[in-house]
Amino acid sequence: MSLLNQIYFIEPASFQMEGIYYLHEHIFGLGFGILCTVLILYRRVLLRALGFKLLFNTTNNLNNLFFFVEQNVVNKNVLKTTKKNLEISWTIIPAFILAYIAGPSFALLYSMDEILPESFFTLIIQGAQWYWNYEYFFNFNKIGVSSYMVNELDLELGQFRLLSVNNPIFLPRDLPTRLLVTSNDVLHSWAVPALGIKVDAVPGRLNQVIVQPLRSGVFFWTVF
């Protein structure tokens, strides 16, 4: 679960969350490289501007200063082919950067939307105001439970305020489980950050997602 003052992802517990984690690292490294490049260019511009300012303070003749700045800033000897190559480069390089980001992004998106042909069992999740209904379907058997948040006065040792429930759900490890999410009244959202899942519960509609936990543990979710 998330800890106090935690500013990074929690430990992944599914393939989906591992993909989100690695995609974040992928984009963060690229963004850091772009940031360093921009800062280096800004440093060069600022140092050049400071040089002109010092020159302005030491130059008595303003016309000589303007002539010096014009000769150093405006390079009239640049070839047209050089300008053309520069325009092509600053158009193509951002396109390659976007492709570098889009490739892993689409791969992760399609992998998360992929529905496996077989699953260990199906869990129907029905959202209601202040509680959730769960129905397990396994080998034509149905088990239904209602999960309510534990009152503050009933909390036991090891339980967490506003997170612990009286009937937690149980998912098999290393086996795919199909989740069907809907709502009985208004819009809800069912999310488990450690599993990389966030599904909207819409009345009259079933949203489907496949989850396969990679490690054992107790994972807390948030509802909206």
PDB file of N, CA, C and O in Angstrom, residues 84-145:
ATOM      1  N   LYS A  84      18.008  25.299 -44.425  1.00  0.00           N
ATOM      2  CA  LYS A  84      17.042  24.269 -44.797  1.00  0.00           C
ATOM      3  C   LYS A  84      17.254  22.996 -43.981  1.00  0.00           C
ATOM      4  O   LYS A  84      16.295  22.391 -43.492  1.00  0.00           O
ATOM      5  N   ASN A  85      18.510  22.589 -43.838  1.00  0.00           N
ATOM      6  CA  ASN A  85      18.807  21.394 -43.044  1.00  0.00           C
ATOM      7  C   ASN A  85      18.404  21.585 -41.582  1.00  0.00           C
ATOM      8  O   ASN A  85      17.946  20.644 -40.934  1.00  0.00           O
ATOM      9  N   LEU A  86      18.581  22.806 -41.077  1.00  0.00           N
ATOM     10  CA  LEU A  86      18.191  23.086 -39.696  1.00  0.00           C
ATOM     11  C   LEU A  86      16.682  22.968 -39.515  1.00  0.00           C
ATOM     12  O   LEU A  86      16.204  22.374 -38.535  1.00  0.00           O
ATOM     13  N   GLU A  87      15.925  23.499 -40.451  1.00  0.00           N
ATOM     14  CA  GLU A  87      14.469  23.406 -40.366  1.00  0.00           C
ATOM     15  C   GLU A  87      14.005  21.949 -40.474  1.00  0.00           C
ATOM     16  O   GLU A  87      13.075  21.527 -39.765  1.00  0.00           O
ATOM     17  N   ILE A  88      14.671  21.178 -41.330  1.00  0.00           N
ATOM     18  CA  ILE A  88      14.301  19.760 -41.459  1.00  0.00           C
ATOM     19  C   ILE A  88      14.614  19.003 -40.170  1.00  0.00           C
ATOM     20  O   ILE A  88      13.818  18.182 -39.704  1.00  0.00           O
ATOM     21  N   SER A  89      15.761  19.313 -39.581  1.00  0.00           N
ATOM     22  CA  SER A  89      16.161  18.593 -38.371  1.00  0.00           C
ATOM     23  C   SER A  89      15.227  18.888 -37.211  1.00  0.00           C
ATOM     24  O   SER A  89      14.837  17.968 -36.476  1.00  0.00           O
ATOM     25  N   TRP A  90      14.836  20.164 -37.013  1.00  0.00           N
ATOM     26  CA  TRP A  90      13.975  20.438 -35.864  1.00  0.00           C
ATOM     27  C   TRP A  90      12.511  20.070 -36.132  1.00  0.00           C
ATOM     28  O   TRP A  90      11.657  20.246 -35.268  1.00  0.00           O
ATOM     29  N   THR A  91      12.234  19.556 -37.320  1.00  0.00           N
ATOM     30  CA  THR A  91      10.920  18.966 -37.580  1.00  0.00           C
ATOM     31  C   THR A  91      10.955  17.443 -37.429  1.00  0.00           C
ATOM     32  O   THR A  91      10.025  16.840 -36.879  1.00  0.00           O
ATOM     33  N   ILE A  92      12.043  16.833 -37.908  1.00  0.00           N
ATOM     34  CA  ILE A  92      12.139  15.377 -37.876  1.00  0.00           C
ATOM     35  C   ILE A  92      12.453  14.861 -36.470  1.00  0.00           C
ATOM     36  O   ILE A  92      11.892  13.848 -36.028  1.00  0.00           O
ATOM     37  N   ILE A  93      13.338  15.552 -35.760  1.00  0.00           N
ATOM     38  CA  ILE A  93      13.735  15.072 -34.427  1.00  0.00           C
ATOM     39  C   ILE A  93      12.535  14.980 -33.479  1.00  0.00           C
ATOM     40  O   ILE A  93      12.354  13.952 -32.803  1.00  0.00           O
ATOM     41  N   PRO A  94      11.658  15.997 -33.364  1.00  0.00           N
ATOM     42  CA  PRO A  94      10.460  15.821 -32.512  1.00  0.00           C
ATOM     43  C   PRO A  94       9.558  14.690 -32.988  1.00  0.00           C
ATOM     44  O   PRO A  94       8.926  14.014 -32.158  1.00  0.00           O
ATOM     45  N   ALA A  95       9.492  14.467 -34.303  1.00  0.00           N
ATOM     46  CA  ALA A  95       8.666  13.360 -34.798  1.00  0.00           C
ATOM     47  C   ALA A  95       9.227  12.018 -34.329  1.00  0.00           C
ATOM     48  O   ALA A  95       8.472  11.115 -33.925  1.00  0.00           O
ATOM     49  N   PHE A  96      10.545  11.859 -34.357  1.00  0.00           N
ATOM     50  CA  PHE A  96      11.161  10.624 -33.854  1.00  0.00           C
ATOM     51  C   PHE A  96      10.951  10.477 -32.346  1.00  0.00           C
ATOM     52  O   PHE A  96      10.772   9.368 -31.834  1.00  0.00           O
ATOM     53  N   ILE A  97      10.977  11.598 -31.635  1.00  0.00           N
ATOM     54  CA  ILE A  97      10.744  11.547 -30.194  1.00  0.00           C
ATOM     55  C   ILE A  97       9.318  11.065 -29.906  1.00  0.00           C
ATOM     56  O   ILE A  97       9.093  10.224 -29.021  1.00  0.00           O
ATOM     57  N   LEU A  98       8.349  11.586 -30.650  1.00  0.00           N
ATOM     58  CA  LEU A  98       6.961  11.149 -30.460  1.00  0.00           C
ATOM     59  C   LEU A  98       6.793   9.671 -30.808  1.00  0.00           C
ATOM     60  O   LEU A  98       6.071   8.939 -30.122  1.00  0.00           O
ATOM     61  N   ALA A  99       7.454   9.227 -31.870  1.00  0.00           N
ATOM     62  CA  ALA A  99       7.383   7.803 -32.226  1.00  0.00           C
ATOM     63  C   ALA A  99       8.046   6.946 -31.157  1.00  0.00           C
ATOM     64  O   ALA A  99       7.577   5.842 -30.842  1.00  0.00           O
ATOM     65  N   TYR A 100       9.130   7.458 -30.566  1.00  0.00           N
ATOM     66  CA  TYR A 100       9.829   6.739 -29.501  1.00  0.00           C
ATOM     67  C   TYR A 100       8.935   6.572 -28.277  1.00  0.00           C
ATOM     68  O   TYR A 100       9.036   5.578 -27.557  1.00  0.00           O
ATOM     69  N   ILE A 101       8.042   7.541 -28.050  1.00  0.00           N
ATOM     70  CA  ILE A 101       7.107   7.455 -26.927  1.00  0.00           C
ATOM     71  C   ILE A 101       5.866   6.647 -27.309  1.00  0.00           C
ATOM     72  O   ILE A 101       5.354   5.863 -26.503  1.00  0.00           O
ATOM     73  N   ALA A 102       5.384   6.829 -28.538  1.00  0.00           N
ATOM     74  CA  ALA A 102       4.126   6.198 -28.943  1.00  0.00           C
ATOM     75  C   ALA A 102       4.244   4.686 -29.054  1.00  0.00           C
ATOM     76  O   ALA A 102       3.283   3.964 -28.768  1.00  0.00           O
ATOM     77  N   GLY A 103       5.403   4.180 -29.457  1.00  0.00           N
ATOM     78  CA  GLY A 103       5.563   2.736 -29.615  1.00  0.00           C
ATOM     79  C   GLY A 103       5.270   1.964 -28.336  1.00  0.00           C
ATOM     80  O   GLY A 103       4.350   1.131 -28.299  1.00  0.00           O
ATOM     81  N   PRO A 104       6.006   2.204 -27.254  1.00  0.00           N
ATOM     82  CA  PRO A 104       5.698   1.504 -25.994  1.00  0.00           C
ATOM     83  C   PRO A 104       4.316   1.835 -25.437  1.00  0.00           C
ATOM     84  O   PRO A 104       3.687   0.990 -24.798  1.00  0.00           O
ATOM     85  N   SER A 105       3.836   3.061 -25.688  1.00  0.00           N
ATOM     86  CA  SER A 105       2.519   3.444 -25.165  1.00  0.00           C
ATOM     87  C   SER A 105       1.414   2.607 -25.798  1.00  0.00           C
ATOM     88  O   SER A 105       0.545   2.074 -25.096  1.00  0.00           O
ATOM     89  N   PHE A 106       1.426   2.476 -27.128  1.00  0.00           N
ATOM     90  CA  PHE A 106       0.402   1.676 -27.796  1.00  0.00           C
ATOM     91  C   PHE A 106       0.540   0.199 -27.457  1.00  0.00           C
ATOM     92  O   PHE A 106      -0.470  -0.515 -27.329  1.00  0.00           O
ATOM     93  N   ALA A 107       1.782  -0.275 -27.320  1.00  0.00           N
ATOM     94  CA  ALA A 107       1.971  -1.681 -26.943  1.00  0.00           C
ATOM     95  C   ALA A 107       1.354  -1.962 -25.575  1.00  0.00           C
ATOM     96  O   ALA A 107       0.679  -2.980 -25.378  1.00  0.00           O
ATOM     97  N   LEU A 108       1.572  -1.047 -24.616  1.00  0.00           N
ATOM     98  CA  LEU A 108       0.988  -1.226 -23.287  1.00  0.00           C
ATOM     99  C   LEU A 108      -0.536  -1.108 -23.327  1.00  0.00           C
ATOM    100  O   LEU A 108      -1.246  -1.881 -22.673  1.00  0.00           O
ATOM    101  N   LEU A 109      -1.034  -0.164 -24.117  1.00  0.00           N
ATOM    102  CA  LEU A 109      -2.482   0.033 -24.202  1.00  0.00           C
ATOM    103  C   LEU A 109      -3.187  -1.206 -24.750  1.00  0.00           C
ATOM    104  O   LEU A 109      -4.187  -1.671 -24.192  1.00  0.00           O
ATOM    105  N   TYR A 110      -2.658  -1.761 -25.833  1.00  0.00           N
ATOM    106  CA  TYR A 110      -3.294  -2.936 -26.426  1.00  0.00           C
ATOM    107  C   TYR A 110      -3.125  -4.168 -25.545  1.00  0.00           C
ATOM    108  O   TYR A 110      -4.002  -5.042 -25.514  1.00  0.00           O
ATOM    109  N   SER A 111      -2.012  -4.275 -24.832  1.00  0.00           N
ATOM    110  CA  SER A 111      -1.830  -5.415 -23.934  1.00  0.00           C
ATOM    111  C   SER A 111      -2.801  -5.358 -22.760  1.00  0.00           C
ATOM    112  O   SER A 111      -3.262  -6.399 -22.277  1.00  0.00           O
ATOM    113  N   MET A 112      -3.121  -4.152 -22.293  1.00  0.00           N
ATOM    114  CA  MET A 112      -4.073  -4.020 -21.192  1.00  0.00           C
ATOM    115  C   MET A 112      -5.502  -4.270 -21.653  1.00  0.00           C
ATOM    116  O   MET A 112      -6.335  -4.736 -20.871  1.00  0.00           O
ATOM    117  N   ASP A 113      -5.808  -3.972 -22.917  1.00  0.00           N
ATOM    118  CA  ASP A 113      -7.148  -4.197 -23.437  1.00  0.00           C
ATOM    119  C   ASP A 113      -7.347  -5.604 -23.981  1.00  0.00           C
ATOM    120  O   ASP A 113      -8.467  -5.984 -24.321  1.00  0.00           O
ATOM    121  N   GLU A 114      -6.281  -6.365 -24.083  1.00  0.00           N
ATOM    122  CA  GLU A 114      -6.400  -7.716 -24.633  1.00  0.00           C
ATOM    123  C   GLU A 114      -7.170  -8.618 -23.676  1.00  0.00           C
ATOM    124  O   GLU A 114      -6.890  -8.655 -22.476  1.00  0.00           O
ATOM    125  N   ILE A 115      -8.125  -9.332 -24.207  1.00  0.00           N
ATOM    126  CA  ILE A 115      -8.959 -10.240 -23.418  1.00  0.00           C
ATOM    127  C   ILE A 115      -8.498 -11.668 -23.680  1.00  0.00           C
ATOM    128  O   ILE A 115      -8.498 -12.140 -24.826  1.00  0.00           O
ATOM    129  N   LEU A 116      -8.096 -12.348 -22.620  1.00  0.00           N
ATOM    130  CA  LEU A 116      -7.655 -13.728 -22.763  1.00  0.00           C
ATOM    131  C   LEU A 116      -8.833 -14.646 -23.073  1.00  0.00           C
ATOM    132  O   LEU A 116      -9.944 -14.426 -22.591  1.00  0.00           O
ATOM    133  N   PRO A 117      -8.610 -15.681 -23.878  1.00  0.00           N
ATOM    134  CA  PRO A 117      -9.731 -16.589 -24.219  1.00  0.00           C
ATOM    135  C   PRO A 117     -10.246 -17.366 -23.015  1.00  0.00           C
ATOM    136  O   PRO A 117     -11.416 -17.732 -22.968  1.00  0.00           O
ATOM    137  N   GLU A 118      -9.379 -17.634 -22.048  1.00  0.00           N
ATOM    138  CA  GLU A 118      -9.789 -18.398 -20.878  1.00  0.00           C
ATOM    139  C   GLU A 118      -9.317 -17.695 -19.616  1.00  0.00           C
ATOM    140  O   GLU A 118      -8.266 -17.055 -19.602  1.00  0.00           O
ATOM    141  N   SER A 119     -10.103 -17.794 -18.585  1.00  0.00           N
ATOM    142  CA  SER A 119      -9.746 -17.229 -17.290  1.00  0.00           C
ATOM    143  C   SER A 119     -10.072 -18.244 -16.206  1.00  0.00           C
ATOM    144  O   SER A 119     -10.911 -19.134 -16.395  1.00  0.00           O
ATOM    145  N   PHE A 120      -9.410 -18.106 -15.067  1.00  0.00           N
ATOM    146  CA  PHE A 120      -9.609 -19.053 -13.974  1.00  0.00           C
ATOM    147  C   PHE A 120     -11.034 -18.983 -13.453  1.00  0.00           C
ATOM    148  O   PHE A 120     -11.697 -20.000 -13.295  1.00  0.00           O
ATOM    149  N   PHE A 121     -11.531 -17.787 -13.204  1.00  0.00           N
ATOM    150  CA  PHE A 121     -12.939 -17.592 -12.862  1.00  0.00           C
ATOM    151  C   PHE A 121     -13.300 -16.139 -13.134  1.00  0.00           C
ATOM    152  O   PHE A 121     -12.453 -15.323 -13.472  1.00  0.00           O
ATOM    153  N   THR A 122     -14.572 -15.856 -13.006  1.00  0.00           N
ATOM    154  CA  THR A 122     -15.095 -14.523 -13.293  1.00  0.00           C
ATOM    155  C   THR A 122     -15.618 -13.901 -12.002  1.00  0.00           C
ATOM    156  O   THR A 122     -16.308 -14.562 -11.219  1.00  0.00           O
ATOM    157  N   LEU A 123     -15.285 -12.625 -11.815  1.00  0.00           N
ATOM    158  CA  LEU A 123     -15.755 -11.880 -10.657  1.00  0.00           C
ATOM    159  C   LEU A 123     -16.567 -10.682 -11.140  1.00  0.00           C
ATOM    160  O   LEU A 123     -16.057  -9.838 -11.882  1.00  0.00           O
ATOM    161  N   ILE A 124     -17.845 -10.642 -10.765  1.00  0.00           N
ATOM    162  CA  ILE A 124     -18.713  -9.519 -11.103  1.00  0.00           C
ATOM    163  C   ILE A 124     -18.684  -8.520  -9.946  1.00  0.00           C
ATOM    164  O   ILE A 124     -18.927  -8.886  -8.789  1.00  0.00           O
ATOM    165  N   ILE A 125     -18.384  -7.280 -10.267  1.00  0.00           N
ATOM    166  CA  ILE A 125     -18.277  -6.210  -9.274  1.00  0.00           C
ATOM    167  C   ILE A 125     -19.390  -5.211  -9.531  1.00  0.00           C
ATOM    168  O   ILE A 125     -19.466  -4.638 -10.618  1.00  0.00           O
ATOM    169  N   GLN A 126     -20.247  -5.013  -8.537  1.00  0.00           N
ATOM    170  CA  GLN A 126     -21.366  -4.088  -8.662  1.00  0.00           C
ATOM    171  C   GLN A 126     -21.201  -2.971  -7.635  1.00  0.00           C
ATOM    172  O   GLN A 126     -21.151  -3.232  -6.431  1.00  0.00           O
ATOM    173  N   GLY A 127     -21.108  -1.758  -8.138  1.00  0.00           N
ATOM    174  CA  GLY A 127     -20.940  -0.609  -7.264  1.00  0.00           C
ATOM    175  C   GLY A 127     -22.265  -0.100  -6.725  1.00  0.00           C
ATOM    176  O   GLY A 127     -23.279  -0.086  -7.428  1.00  0.00           O
ATOM    177  N   ALA A 128     -22.253   0.266  -5.473  1.00  0.00           N
ATOM    178  CA  ALA A 128     -23.420   0.868  -4.824  1.00  0.00           C
ATOM    179  C   ALA A 128     -22.910   1.973  -3.907  1.00  0.00           C
ATOM    180  O   ALA A 128     -21.709   2.100  -3.661  1.00  0.00           O
ATOM    181  N   GLN A 129     -23.828   2.780  -3.409  1.00  0.00           N
ATOM    182  CA  GLN A 129     -23.423   3.889  -2.551  1.00  0.00           C
ATOM    183  C   GLN A 129     -22.945   3.347  -1.213  1.00  0.00           C
ATOM    184  O   GLN A 129     -23.710   2.759  -0.452  1.00  0.00           O
ATOM    185  N   TRP A 130     -21.646   3.533  -0.941  1.00  0.00           N
ATOM    186  CA  TRP A 130     -20.964   3.198   0.306  1.00  0.00           C
ATOM    187  C   TRP A 130     -20.667   1.717   0.471  1.00  0.00           C
ATOM    188  O   TRP A 130     -20.206   1.298   1.526  1.00  0.00           O
ATOM    189  N   TYR A 131     -20.896   0.889  -0.558  1.00  0.00           N
ATOM    190  CA  TYR A 131     -20.487  -0.512  -0.466  1.00  0.00           C
ATOM    191  C   TYR A 131     -20.421  -1.100  -1.870  1.00  0.00           C
ATOM    192  O   TYR A 131     -20.854  -0.490  -2.851  1.00  0.00           O
ATOM    193  N   TRP A 132     -19.853  -2.321  -1.949  1.00  0.00           N
ATOM    194  CA  TRP A 132     -19.716  -3.022  -3.218  1.00  0.00           C
ATOM    195  C   TRP A 132     -20.252  -4.440  -3.079  1.00  0.00           C
ATOM    196  O   TRP A 132     -20.102  -5.066  -2.029  1.00  0.00           O
ATOM    197  N   ASN A 133     -20.839  -4.942  -4.159  1.00  0.00           N
ATOM    198  CA  ASN A 133     -21.314  -6.322  -4.230  1.00  0.00           C
ATOM    199  C   ASN A 133     -20.393  -7.119  -5.155  1.00  0.00           C
ATOM    200  O   ASN A 133     -20.061  -6.663  -6.255  1.00  0.00           O
ATOM    201  N   TYR A 134     -20.007  -8.304  -4.698  1.00  0.00           N
ATOM    202  CA  TYR A 134     -19.122  -9.165  -5.471  1.00  0.00           C
ATOM    203  C   TYR A 134     -19.786 -10.531  -5.679  1.00  0.00           C
ATOM    204  O   TYR A 134     -20.365 -11.098  -4.743  1.00  0.00           O
ATOM    205  N   GLU A 135     -19.686 -11.028  -6.899  1.00  0.00           N
ATOM    206  CA  GLU A 135     -20.234 -12.348  -7.234  1.00  0.00           C
ATOM    207  C   GLU A 135     -19.148 -13.165  -7.932  1.00  0.00           C
ATOM    208  O   GLU A 135     -18.638 -12.773  -8.980  1.00  0.00           O
ATOM    209  N   TYR A 136     -18.790 -14.289  -7.330  1.00  0.00           N
ATOM    210  CA  TYR A 136     -17.792 -15.195  -7.891  1.00  0.00           C
ATOM    211  C   TYR A 136     -18.500 -16.257  -8.726  1.00  0.00           C
ATOM    212  O   TYR A 136     -19.461 -16.877  -8.267  1.00  0.00           O
ATOM    213  N   PHE A 137     -18.005 -16.459  -9.931  1.00  0.00           N
ATOM    214  CA  PHE A 137     -18.520 -17.519 -10.799  1.00  0.00           C
ATOM    215  C   PHE A 137     -17.369 -18.474 -11.110  1.00  0.00           C
ATOM    216  O   PHE A 137     -16.394 -18.103 -11.760  1.00  0.00           O
ATOM    217  N   PHE A 138     -17.492 -19.725 -10.613  1.00  0.00           N
ATOM    218  CA  PHE A 138     -16.423 -20.702 -10.802  1.00  0.00           C
ATOM    219  C   PHE A 138     -17.064 -22.084 -10.958  1.00  0.00           C
ATOM    220  O   PHE A 138     -17.757 -22.568 -10.052  1.00  0.00           O
ATOM    221  N   ASN A 139     -16.839 -22.682 -12.144  1.00  0.00           N
ATOM    222  CA  ASN A 139     -17.400 -24.017 -12.427  1.00  0.00           C
ATOM    223  C   ASN A 139     -18.916 -24.046 -12.200  1.00  0.00           C
ATOM    224  O   ASN A 139     -19.454 -24.938 -11.538  1.00  0.00           O
ATOM    225  N   PHE A 140     -19.593 -23.038 -12.746  1.00  0.00           N
ATOM    226  CA  PHE A 140     -21.048 -22.926 -12.680  1.00  0.00           C
ATOM    227  C   PHE A 140     -21.557 -22.757 -11.251  1.00  0.00           C
ATOM    228  O   PHE A 140     -22.739 -22.973 -10.978  1.00  0.00           O
ATOM    229  N   ASN A 141     -20.676 -22.389 -10.344  1.00  0.00           N
ATOM    230  CA  ASN A 141     -21.082 -22.091  -8.974  1.00  0.00           C
ATOM    231  C   ASN A 141     -20.993 -20.586  -8.744  1.00  0.00           C
ATOM    232  O   ASN A 141     -20.091 -19.918  -9.258  1.00  0.00           O
ATOM    233  N   LYS A 142     -21.925 -20.077  -7.972  1.00  0.00           N
ATOM    234  CA  LYS A 142     -21.997 -18.645  -7.728  1.00  0.00           C
ATOM    235  C   LYS A 142     -21.941 -18.378  -6.231  1.00  0.00           C
ATOM    236  O   LYS A 142     -22.658 -19.000  -5.440  1.00  0.00           O
ATOM    237  N   ILE A 143     -21.060 -17.440  -5.857  1.00  0.00           N
ATOM    238  CA  ILE A 143     -20.933 -17.009  -4.466  1.00  0.00           C
ATOM    239  C   ILE A 143     -20.994 -15.485  -4.449  1.00  0.00           C
ATOM    240  O   ILE A 143     -20.212 -14.824  -5.129  1.00  0.00           O
ATOM    241  N   GLY A 144     -21.923 -14.939  -3.698  1.00  0.00           N
ATOM    242  CA  GLY A 144     -22.096 -13.494  -3.636  1.00  0.00           C
ATOM    243  C   GLY A 144     -21.854 -12.957  -2.234  1.00  0.00           C
ATOM    244  O   GLY A 144     -22.306 -13.558  -1.250  1.00  0.00           O
ATOM    245  N   VAL A 145     -21.142 -11.840  -2.143  1.00  0.00           N
ATOM    246  CA  VAL A 145     -20.881 -11.183  -0.859  1.00  0.00           C
ATOM    247  C   VAL A 145     -21.014  -9.681  -1.050  1.00  0.00           C
ATOM    248  O   VAL A 145     -20.882  -9.162  -2.161  1.00  0.00           O
TER     249      VAL A 145
END
